[in-house]
Coordinates of N, CA, C and O in Angstrom, one line a residue:
M1 N 0.9 -1.2 0.0 CA 0.0 0.0 0.0 C 0.9 1.2 0.0 O 1.8 1.4 0.8
N2 N 0.7 2.1 -0.9 CA 1.4 3.4 -1.0 C 0.5 4.5 -0.5 O -0.7 4.5 -0.9
V3 N 1.1 5.4 0.3 CA 0.4 6.5 0.7 C 1.1 7.8 0.2 O 2.3 7.9 0.4
R4 N 0.4 8.6 -0.5 CA 1.0 9.8 -1.1 C 0.2 11.0 -0.6 O -1.0 11.0 -0.5
R5 N 1.0 12.0 -0.3 CA 0.4 13.3 0.1 C 0.7 14.3 -1.0 O 1.7 14.2 -1.7
R6 N -0.2 15.2 -1.2 CA 0.0 16.2 -2.2 C 0.8 17.4 -1.7 O 0.7 17.7 -0.5
P7 N 1.6 18.0 -2.5 CA 2.3 19.2 -2.0 C 1.3 20.3 -1.4 O 0.3 20.5 -2.0
G8 N 1.7 20.8 -0.3 CA 0.9 21.8 0.3 C -0.3 21.3 1.2 O -1.0 22.0 1.8
D9 N -0.4 19.9 1.2 CA -1.5 19.4 2.1 C -1.1 19.6 3.6 O 0.1 19.6 3.9
T10 N -2.1 19.6 4.4 CA -1.9 19.8 5.8 C -1.3 18.6 6.4 O -1.7 17.5 6.1
P11 N -0.3 18.7 7.2 CA 0.3 17.5 7.8 C -0.6 16.8 8.8 O -1.6 17.4 9.2
L12 N -0.2 15.6 9.2 CA -1.0 14.8 10.1 C -1.2 15.6 11.4 O -0.3 16.4 11.8
G13 N -2.2 15.3 12.1 CA -2.4 15.9 13.4 C -3.8 16.3 13.8 O -4.1 16.6 14.9
G14 N -4.7 16.3 12.9 CA -6.1 16.5 13.2 C -6.6 17.9 13.1 O -7.7 18.2 13.6
A15 N -5.9 18.8 12.5 CA -6.4 20.2 12.3 C -6.5 20.4 10.9 O -5.7 19.9 10.0
G16 N -7.4 21.3 10.5 CA -7.5 21.7 9.1 C -8.1 20.5 8.3 O -9.1 19.9 8.7
T17 N -7.6 20.4 7.1 CA -8.0 19.3 6.2 C -6.8 18.5 5.8 O -5.8 19.0 5.5
E18 N -7.0 17.2 5.8 CA -6.0 16.3 5.4 C -6.4 15.6 4.1 O -7.5 15.1 4.0
R19 N -5.5 15.5 3.2 CA -5.7 14.9 1.9 C -4.6 13.9 1.6 O -3.4 14.3 1.8
F20 N -4.9 12.7 1.2 CA -3.9 11.8 0.8 C -4.5 10.7 -0.2 O -5.8 10.7 -0.3
V21 N -3.6 10.0 -0.8 CA -4.1 9.0 -1.8 C -3.4 7.7 -1.4 O -2.2 7.6 -1.0
L22 N -4.2 6.6 -1.3 CA -3.7 5.3 -1.1 C -3.8 4.6 -2.5 O -4.8 4.7 -3.2
E23 N -2.8 3.8 -2.8 CA -2.8 3.0 -4.0 C -2.5 1.6 -3.6 O -1.5 1.3 -3.0
L24 N -3.4 0.7 -4.0 CA -3.3 -0.7 -3.6 C -3.4 -1.6 -4.8 O -4.2 -1.4 -5.7
P25 N -2.6 -2.7 -4.8 CA -2.8 -3.7 -5.9 C -4.1 -4.4 -5.5 O -4.6 -4.4 -4.4
S26 N -4.7 -5.1 -6.4 CA -5.9 -5.9 -6.2 C -5.6 -7.1 -5.4 O -5.6 -8.2 -5.9
D27 N -5.4 -7.0 -4.1 CA -5.0 -8.0 -3.2 C -5.9 -7.9 -2.0 O -5.8 -7.0 -1.2
L28 N -6.9 -8.8 -1.8 CA -7.9 -8.7 -0.7 C -7.2 -8.7 0.6 O -7.8 -8.2 1.6
R29 N -6.0 -9.2 0.7 CA -5.3 -9.2 2.0 C -4.9 -7.8 2.5 O -4.6 -7.6 3.7
L30 N -4.9 -6.9 1.6 CA -4.5 -5.5 2.0 C -5.7 -4.6 2.5 O -5.5 -3.5 3.0
I31 N -6.9 -5.1 2.3 CA -8.1 -4.3 2.7 C -8.0 -3.9 4.2 O -8.2 -2.8 4.5
E32 N -7.8 -4.9 5.0 CA -7.8 -4.6 6.5 C -6.8 -3.5 6.8 O -7.1 -2.6 7.6
A33 N -5.6 -3.6 6.3 CA -4.6 -2.6 6.6 C -5.0 -1.2 6.1 O -4.8 -0.2 6.8
A34 N -5.5 -1.2 4.9 CA -6.0 0.1 4.3 C -7.1 0.7 5.2 O -7.1 1.9 5.5
V35 N -8.0 -0.1 5.6 CA -9.1 0.4 6.4 C -8.6 0.9 7.7 O -9.1 1.9 8.3
A36 N -7.7 0.1 8.3 CA -7.2 0.5 9.6 C -6.4 1.8 9.5 O -6.5 2.7 10.4
Y37 N -5.7 2.0 8.4 CA -4.9 3.3 8.3 C -5.9 4.4 8.2 O -5.7 5.4 8.8
L38 N -7.0 4.3 7.4 CA -8.0 5.3 7.2 C -8.7 5.6 8.6 O -8.9 6.7 9.0
E39 N -9.0 4.5 9.3 CA -9.6 4.7 10.6 C -8.7 5.5 11.5 O -9.2 6.4 12.2
N40 N -7.5 5.2 11.6 CA -6.6 5.9 12.4 C -6.4 7.4 12.0 O -6.3 8.3 12.9
R41 N -6.4 7.7 10.8 CA -6.4 9.1 10.3 C -7.6 9.8 10.8 O -7.6 10.9 11.2
C42 N -8.8 9.1 10.7 CA -10.0 9.7 11.1 C -10.0 10.0 12.7 O -10.6 11.0 13.1
R43 N -9.4 9.1 13.4 CA -9.3 9.3 14.9 C -8.5 10.6 15.2 O -8.8 11.3 16.2
D44 N -7.6 11.0 14.3 CA -6.9 12.2 14.5 C -7.8 13.4 14.4 O -7.5 14.5 14.9
F45 N -8.9 13.2 13.8 CA -9.9 14.3 13.6 C -11.1 14.1 14.6 O -12.2 14.6 14.4
H46 N -10.9 13.2 15.6 CA -11.9 13.0 16.7 C -13.1 12.2 16.2 O -14.2 12.3 16.8
F47 N -13.0 11.5 15.1 CA -14.1 10.6 14.8 C -14.0 9.4 15.8 O -12.9 9.0 16.1
E48 N -15.1 8.9 16.2 CA -15.1 7.8 17.2 C -16.5 7.1 17.2 O -17.4 7.6 16.5
G49 N -16.6 6.1 17.9 CA -17.8 5.4 18.1 C -18.2 4.5 16.9 O -17.4 4.3 16.0
P50 N -19.5 4.1 16.9 CA -19.9 3.1 15.8 C -19.9 3.7 14.4 O -19.7 3.0 13.5
R51 N -20.0 5.0 14.3 CA -19.9 5.6 12.9 C -18.5 5.3 12.3 O -18.3 5.1 11.1
L52 N -17.5 5.3 13.2 CA -16.1 5.0 12.7 C -15.9 3.5 12.7 O -15.4 3.0 11.7
T53 N -16.2 2.8 13.8 CA -15.8 1.4 13.9 C -16.7 0.5 13.1 O -16.4 -0.7 12.9
L54 N -17.9 0.9 12.8 CA -18.9 0.1 12.0 C -19.1 0.7 10.6 O -18.7 0.1 9.6
N55 N -19.7 1.9 10.6 CA -20.0 2.5 9.3 C -18.8 2.6 8.4 O -18.8 2.1 7.2
L56 N -17.8 3.3 8.8 CA -16.6 3.5 8.0 C -15.9 2.2 7.7 O -15.6 1.9 6.5
R57 N -15.7 1.4 8.7 CA -14.9 0.2 8.5 C -15.6 -0.8 7.5 O -15.0 -1.2 6.6
V58 N -16.9 -1.0 7.7 CA -17.6 -1.9 6.8 C -17.8 -1.3 5.5 O -17.6 -2.0 4.4
G59 N -18.1 0.0 5.4 CA -18.3 0.6 4.1 C -17.1 0.6 3.3 O -17.1 0.3 2.1
M60 N -15.9 0.9 3.9 CA -14.7 1.0 3.1 C -14.3 -0.5 2.7 O -13.8 -0.7 1.6
A61 N -14.4 -1.4 3.6 CA -14.1 -2.8 3.3 C -14.9 -3.3 2.1 O -14.4 -3.9 1.2
E62 N -16.2 -2.9 2.1 CA -17.1 -3.3 1.0 C -16.7 -2.7 -0.3 O -16.6 -3.3 -1.4
A63 N -16.4 -1.4 -0.3 CA -16.0 -0.6 -1.5 C -14.7 -1.2 -2.0 O -14.6 -1.3 -3.3
L64 N -13.7 -1.4 -1.2 CA -12.5 -1.9 -1.6 C -12.6 -3.3 -2.2 O -12.0 -3.7 -3.3
A65 N -13.4 -4.2 -1.5 CA -13.6 -5.6 -2.0 C -14.3 -5.5 -3.4 O -13.9 -6.3 -4.3
N66 N -15.3 -4.7 -3.5 CA -16.0 -4.6 -4.8 C -15.0 -4.1 -5.9 O -15.1 -4.7 -7.0
A67 N -14.2 -3.1 -5.6 CA -13.2 -2.6 -6.6 C -12.3 -3.7 -7.0 O -12.0 -3.9 -8.2
M68 N -11.8 -4.5 -6.1 CA -10.8 -5.5 -6.4 C -11.4 -6.7 -7.1 O -10.8 -7.2 -8.0
I69 N -12.5 -7.2 -6.6 CA -13.2 -8.4 -7.1 C -13.9 -8.1 -8.4 O -13.6 -8.8 -9.4
Y70 N -14.8 -7.2 -8.4 CA -15.7 -7.0 -9.6 C -15.1 -6.0 -10.6 O -15.1 -6.2 -11.8
G71 N -14.5 -5.0 -10.0 CA -13.9 -4.0 -10.9 C -12.6 -4.4 -11.6 O -12.5 -4.4 -12.8
N72 N -11.7 -4.9 -10.8 CA -10.4 -5.3 -11.3 C -10.3 -6.8 -11.6 O -9.2 -7.3 -12.0
G73 N -11.3 -7.6 -11.3 CA -11.3 -9.0 -11.6 C -10.2 -9.7 -10.8 O -9.7 -10.7 -11.3
Q74 N -9.8 -9.2 -9.7 CA -8.7 -9.7 -8.8 C -7.4 -9.9 -9.6 O -6.6 -10.7 -9.2
D75 N -7.2 -9.0 -10.6 CA -5.9 -9.0 -11.3 C -4.9 -8.2 -10.5 O -5.1 -7.0 -10.3
P76 N -3.9 -8.9 -9.9 CA -3.0 -8.2 -9.1 C -2.2 -7.1 -9.8 O -1.6 -6.2 -9.1
A77 N -2.2 -7.1 -11.1 CA -1.5 -6.0 -11.8 C -2.3 -4.7 -11.9 O -1.8 -3.7 -12.1
K78 N -3.6 -4.9 -11.6 CA -4.5 -3.7 -11.6 C -4.5 -3.1 -10.2 O -4.5 -3.8 -9.2
R79 N -4.7 -1.8 -10.1 CA -4.6 -1.1 -8.8 C -6.0 -0.5 -8.5 O -6.8 -0.2 -9.3
V80 N -6.1 -0.2 -7.2 CA -7.3 0.5 -6.7 C -6.7 1.8 -6.1 O -5.8 1.8 -5.3
R81 N -7.3 2.9 -6.5 CA -6.8 4.2 -6.0 C -7.9 4.8 -5.1 O -9.1 4.8 -5.4
V82 N -7.4 5.2 -3.9 CA -8.3 5.7 -2.9 C -7.9 7.1 -2.5 O -6.8 7.3 -2.0
E83 N -8.7 8.1 -2.9 CA -8.5 9.5 -2.6 C -9.3 9.9 -1.4 O -10.5 9.7 -1.4
V84 N -8.6 10.4 -0.4 CA -9.2 10.7 0.9 C -9.1 12.2 1.3 O -8.0 12.8 1.1
I85 N -10.2 12.8 1.7 CA -10.2 14.1 2.3 C -10.9 14.0 3.7 O -12.0 13.5 3.7
I86 N -10.2 14.4 4.7 CA -10.8 14.4 6.1 C -10.7 15.8 6.6 O -9.7 16.5 6.5
D87 N -11.8 16.2 7.3 CA -11.7 17.4 8.1 C -12.5 17.1 9.4 O -12.9 16.0 9.6
S88 N -12.7 18.1 10.2 CA -13.4 17.9 11.5 C -14.8 17.5 11.3 O -15.4 16.9 12.3
A89 N -15.5 17.7 10.2 CA -16.9 17.4 10.0 C -17.2 16.1 9.3 O -18.2 15.4 9.5
R90 N -16.2 15.7 8.3 CA -16.6 14.5 7.5 C -15.3 13.9 6.9 O -14.2 14.6 6.8
V91 N -15.5 12.7 6.4 CA -14.4 12.1 5.6 C -15.1 11.7 4.3 O -16.2 11.2 4.2
S92 N -14.4 12.1 3.2 CA -14.8 11.8 1.8 C -13.8 10.9 1.2 O -12.6 11.3 1.2
V93 N -14.2 9.9 0.6 CA -13.3 8.9 0.0 C -13.8 8.5 -1.4 O -15.0 8.2 -1.6
Q94 N -12.9 8.6 -2.3 CA -13.3 8.1 -3.7 C -12.4 6.8 -3.9 O -11.2 6.8 -3.8
V95 N -13.1 5.7 -4.2 CA -12.5 4.4 -4.5 C -12.6 4.2 -6.0 O -13.8 4.1 -6.5
R96 N -11.5 4.1 -6.7 CA -11.5 3.9 -8.2 C -10.8 2.7 -8.6 O -9.7 2.4 -8.1
D97 N -11.4 1.8 -9.4 CA -10.7 0.7 -9.9 C -10.4 0.9 -11.4 O -10.7 1.9 -12.0
E98 N -9.7 -0.1 -12.0 CA -9.3 0.0 -13.4 C -10.2 -0.8 -14.3 O -9.9 -1.1 -15.5
G99 N -11.4 -1.2 -13.8 CA -12.3 -2.0 -14.6 C -13.1 -1.1 -15.6 O -13.0 0.1 -15.7
Q100 N -14.0 -1.8 -16.3 CA -14.9 -1.2 -17.3 C -16.0 -0.4 -16.6 O -16.7 0.4 -17.3
G101 N -16.3 -0.7 -15.4 CA -17.4 0.0 -14.7 C -18.7 -0.8 -14.9 O -18.8 -1.8 -15.5
F102 N -19.8 -0.2 -14.3 CA -21.1 -0.8 -14.4 C -22.1 0.3 -14.1 O -21.8 1.4 -13.7
D103 N -23.4 -0.1 -14.4 CA -24.4 0.9 -14.2 C -25.1 0.5 -12.8 O -25.8 -0.5 -12.7
P104 N -24.8 1.3 -11.8 CA -25.4 1.0 -10.5 C -26.9 1.0 -10.4 O -27.5 0.5 -9.5
H105 N -27.5 1.7 -11.4 CA -29.0 1.8 -11.4 C -29.7 0.5 -11.8 O -30.9 0.4 -11.7
V106 N -29.0 -0.4 -12.4 CA -29.6 -1.6 -12.9 C -29.3 -2.8 -11.9 O -29.7 -3.9 -12.2
V107 N -28.6 -2.5 -10.8 CA -28.3 -3.6 -9.9 C -29.6 -3.8 -9.1 O -30.3 -2.9 -8.6
P108 N -30.0 -5.1 -9.0 CA -31.3 -5.4 -8.3 C -31.2 -5.1 -6.8 O -30.2 -5.1 -6.2
D109 N -32.4 -4.7 -6.3 CA -32.6 -4.4 -4.9 C -32.6 -5.7 -4.2 O -33.5 -6.5 -4.3
P110 N -31.6 -6.0 -3.3 CA -31.5 -7.3 -2.7 C -32.6 -7.5 -1.6 O -32.7 -8.6 -1.1
T111 N -33.3 -6.4 -1.3 CA -34.3 -6.6 -0.2 C -35.7 -7.0 -0.8 O -36.6 -7.4 0.0
L112 N -35.8 -7.0 -2.1 CA -37.1 -7.4 -2.7 C -37.1 -9.0 -2.7 O -36.1 -9.6 -3.0
P113 N -38.3 -9.5 -2.4 CA -38.4 -11.0 -2.3 C -37.8 -11.7 -3.5 O -37.2 -12.8 -3.4
E114 N -38.1 -11.2 -4.7 CA -37.6 -11.9 -5.9 C -36.1 -11.9 -6.1 O -35.6 -12.6 -6.9
H115 N -35.4 -11.0 -5.3 CA -33.9 -10.9 -5.5 C -33.2 -11.4 -4.2 O -32.0 -11.4 -4.2
R116 N -33.9 -11.8 -3.2 CA -33.2 -12.2 -1.9 C -32.3 -13.4 -2.1 O -31.3 -13.5 -1.4
E117 N -32.5 -14.3 -3.0 CA -31.7 -15.4 -3.1 C -30.6 -15.2 -4.2 O -29.8 -16.1 -4.4
Q118 N -30.6 -14.1 -4.9 CA -29.7 -13.8 -6.0 C -28.4 -13.2 -5.4 O -28.5 -12.4 -4.5
A119 N -27.3 -13.5 -6.1 CA -26.1 -12.8 -5.7 C -26.1 -11.4 -6.4 O -26.7 -11.2 -7.4
G120 N -25.5 -10.5 -5.7 CA -25.4 -9.1 -6.3 C -26.3 -8.1 -5.7 O -27.4 -8.5 -5.3
G121 N -25.8 -6.9 -5.5 CA -26.6 -5.8 -5.0 C -26.4 -5.6 -3.5 O -26.8 -4.5 -3.0
R122 N -25.9 -6.6 -2.8 CA -25.9 -6.4 -1.3 C -24.8 -5.4 -0.9 O -25.0 -4.6 0.0
G123 N -23.7 -5.4 -1.6 CA -22.6 -4.4 -1.3 C -23.1 -3.0 -1.5 O -22.8 -2.1 -0.6
I124 N -23.8 -2.7 -2.6 CA -24.3 -1.3 -2.8 C -25.3 -1.0 -1.8 O -25.4 0.1 -1.3
F125 N -26.2 -1.9 -1.5 CA -27.2 -1.7 -0.5 C -26.5 -1.3 0.9 O -26.9 -0.4 1.5
L126 N -25.5 -2.1 1.2 CA -24.8 -1.8 2.5 C -24.2 -0.4 2.4 O -24.2 0.4 3.4
L127 N -23.5 0.0 1.3 CA -22.9 1.3 1.2 C -24.0 2.4 1.5 O -23.7 3.4 2.2
H128 N -25.1 2.3 0.9 CA -26.2 3.3 1.1 C -26.7 3.3 2.5 O -27.1 4.4 3.0
K129 N -26.7 2.2 3.2 CA -27.2 2.2 4.6 C -26.1 2.7 5.5 O -26.5 3.3 6.6
L130 N -24.8 2.5 5.2 CA -23.8 2.8 6.2 C -23.2 4.3 6.0 O -22.8 4.9 7.0
M131 N -23.2 4.8 4.8 CA -22.6 6.0 4.5 C -23.6 7.1 4.3 O -24.8 6.9 4.0
D132 N -23.2 8.4 4.5 CA -24.2 9.5 4.4 C -24.4 9.9 2.9 O -25.4 10.4 2.6
E133 N -23.4 9.7 2.1 CA -23.5 10.0 0.7 C -22.8 8.9 -0.1 O -21.7 8.4 0.3
V134 N -23.4 8.4 -1.2 CA -22.8 7.4 -2.1 C -23.1 7.9 -3.5 O -24.3 8.1 -3.9
E135 N -22.0 8.1 -4.3 CA -22.2 8.6 -5.7 C -21.2 7.8 -6.6 O -20.0 7.7 -6.2
F136 N -21.7 7.3 -7.6 CA -20.9 6.6 -8.6 C -20.6 7.6 -9.7 O -21.4 8.4 -10.1
N137 N -19.4 7.4 -10.4 CA -19.1 8.2 -11.5 C -19.9 7.7 -12.7 O -20.6 6.7 -12.6
D138 N -19.8 8.4 -13.8 CA -20.7 8.1 -15.0 C -20.4 6.7 -15.5 O -21.4 6.0 -16.0
C139 N -19.2 6.2 -15.5 CA -19.0 4.8 -16.1 C -19.0 3.8 -15.0 O -18.9 2.6 -15.3
G140 N -19.1 4.1 -13.7 CA -19.3 3.1 -12.7 C -18.1 2.4 -12.2 O -18.1 1.4 -11.5
N141 N -16.9 3.0 -12.5 CA -15.7 2.4 -11.9 C -15.1 3.2 -10.8 O -14.0 2.9 -10.3
A142 N -15.9 4.1 -10.2 CA -15.4 4.9 -9.1 C -16.7 5.2 -8.2 O -17.7 5.5 -8.8
V143 N -16.5 5.1 -6.9 CA -17.6 5.5 -6.0 C -17.0 6.5 -5.0 O -15.9 6.3 -4.5
R144 N -17.8 7.5 -4.8 CA -17.4 8.5 -3.8 C -18.3 8.3 -2.5 O -19.6 8.3 -2.7
L145 N -17.7 8.1 -1.4 CA -18.4 7.9 -0.2 C -18.1 9.0 0.8 O -17.0 9.4 0.9
V146 N -19.2 9.5 1.5 CA -19.0 10.5 2.5 C -19.6 10.0 3.8 O -20.7 9.5 3.8
L147 N -18.9 10.2 4.8 CA -19.4 9.9 6.2 C -19.2 11.1 7.0 O -18.0 11.6 7.2
N148 N -20.3 11.7 7.5 CA -20.2 12.8 8.5 C -19.8 12.3 9.8 O -20.1 11.2 10.2
R149 N -19.0 13.1 10.5 CA -18.6 12.7 11.9 C -19.8 12.5 12.8 O -19.8 11.5 13.5
E150 N -20.7 13.3 12.7 CA -21.9 13.2 13.5 C -23.0 12.6 12.6 O -23.2 13.1 11.5
G151 N -23.8 11.7 13.1 CA -24.9 11.1 12.4 C -26.1 12.0 12.4 O -26.1 13.0 13.1
P152 N -27.1 11.6 11.6 CA -28.3 12.4 11.5 C -29.0 12.4 12.9 O -28.9 11.4 13.6
A153 N -29.7 13.5 13.2 CA -30.4 13.5 14.5 C -31.5 12.5 14.4 O -32.2 12.3 13.3
R154 N -31.7 11.8 15.5 CA -32.8 10.8 15.5 C -33.9 11.3 16.4 O -33.7 11.9 17.4
S155 N -35.1 11.0 16.0 CA -36.3 11.5 16.7 C -36.6 10.5 17.9 O -36.6 9.3 17.7
R156 N -36.8 11.1 19.1 CA -37.2 10.2 20.2 C -38.6 9.7 20.0 O -38.9 8.6 20.4
A157 N -39.4 10.5 19.4 CA -40.8 10.0 19.2 C -40.9 8.8 18.3 O -41.8 8.0 18.5
S158 N -40.0 8.7 17.4 CA -40.0 7.5 16.5 C -39.4 6.3 17.1 O -39.5 5.2 16.5
G159 N -38.7 6.5 18.3 CA -38.1 5.3 18.9 C -36.8 5.0 18.4 O -36.2 4.0 18.7
E160 N -36.2 5.8 17.5 CA -34.9 5.5 16.9 C -33.8 6.0 17.7 O -33.9 7.0 18.4

């Protein structure tokens, strides 16, 4: 895993905005280390609790696995590029593979009874449930994920 910082980027330490790029070969064994690195960088900005240890960890692991398995076809010569921007309010991550992409709008909803036994769609479903924003690029080989440090306010009346 290579970590690159751009000239002029804010140094590590949790103030301002931090930007960096991770580049990984399509090797599933590297996902845990990449996610742990990102989690630690977010801790520098006071991210904590289940939004960090569940939402970010699971969402990033899913996005990286999808890029390596489906996007790059597990070809170790192909790379996954992860562009990260962290500030005190949110972390924004773009995960890009070298594949042909896909149309996320035609992926079946895995919660519908007719699709529950089919493979496919669960990863995208998870991303939408775990992250605050999920956007695919036009050709479908990159996804931008945003997680706000604070989650949405929950209503006491609704029991949430």
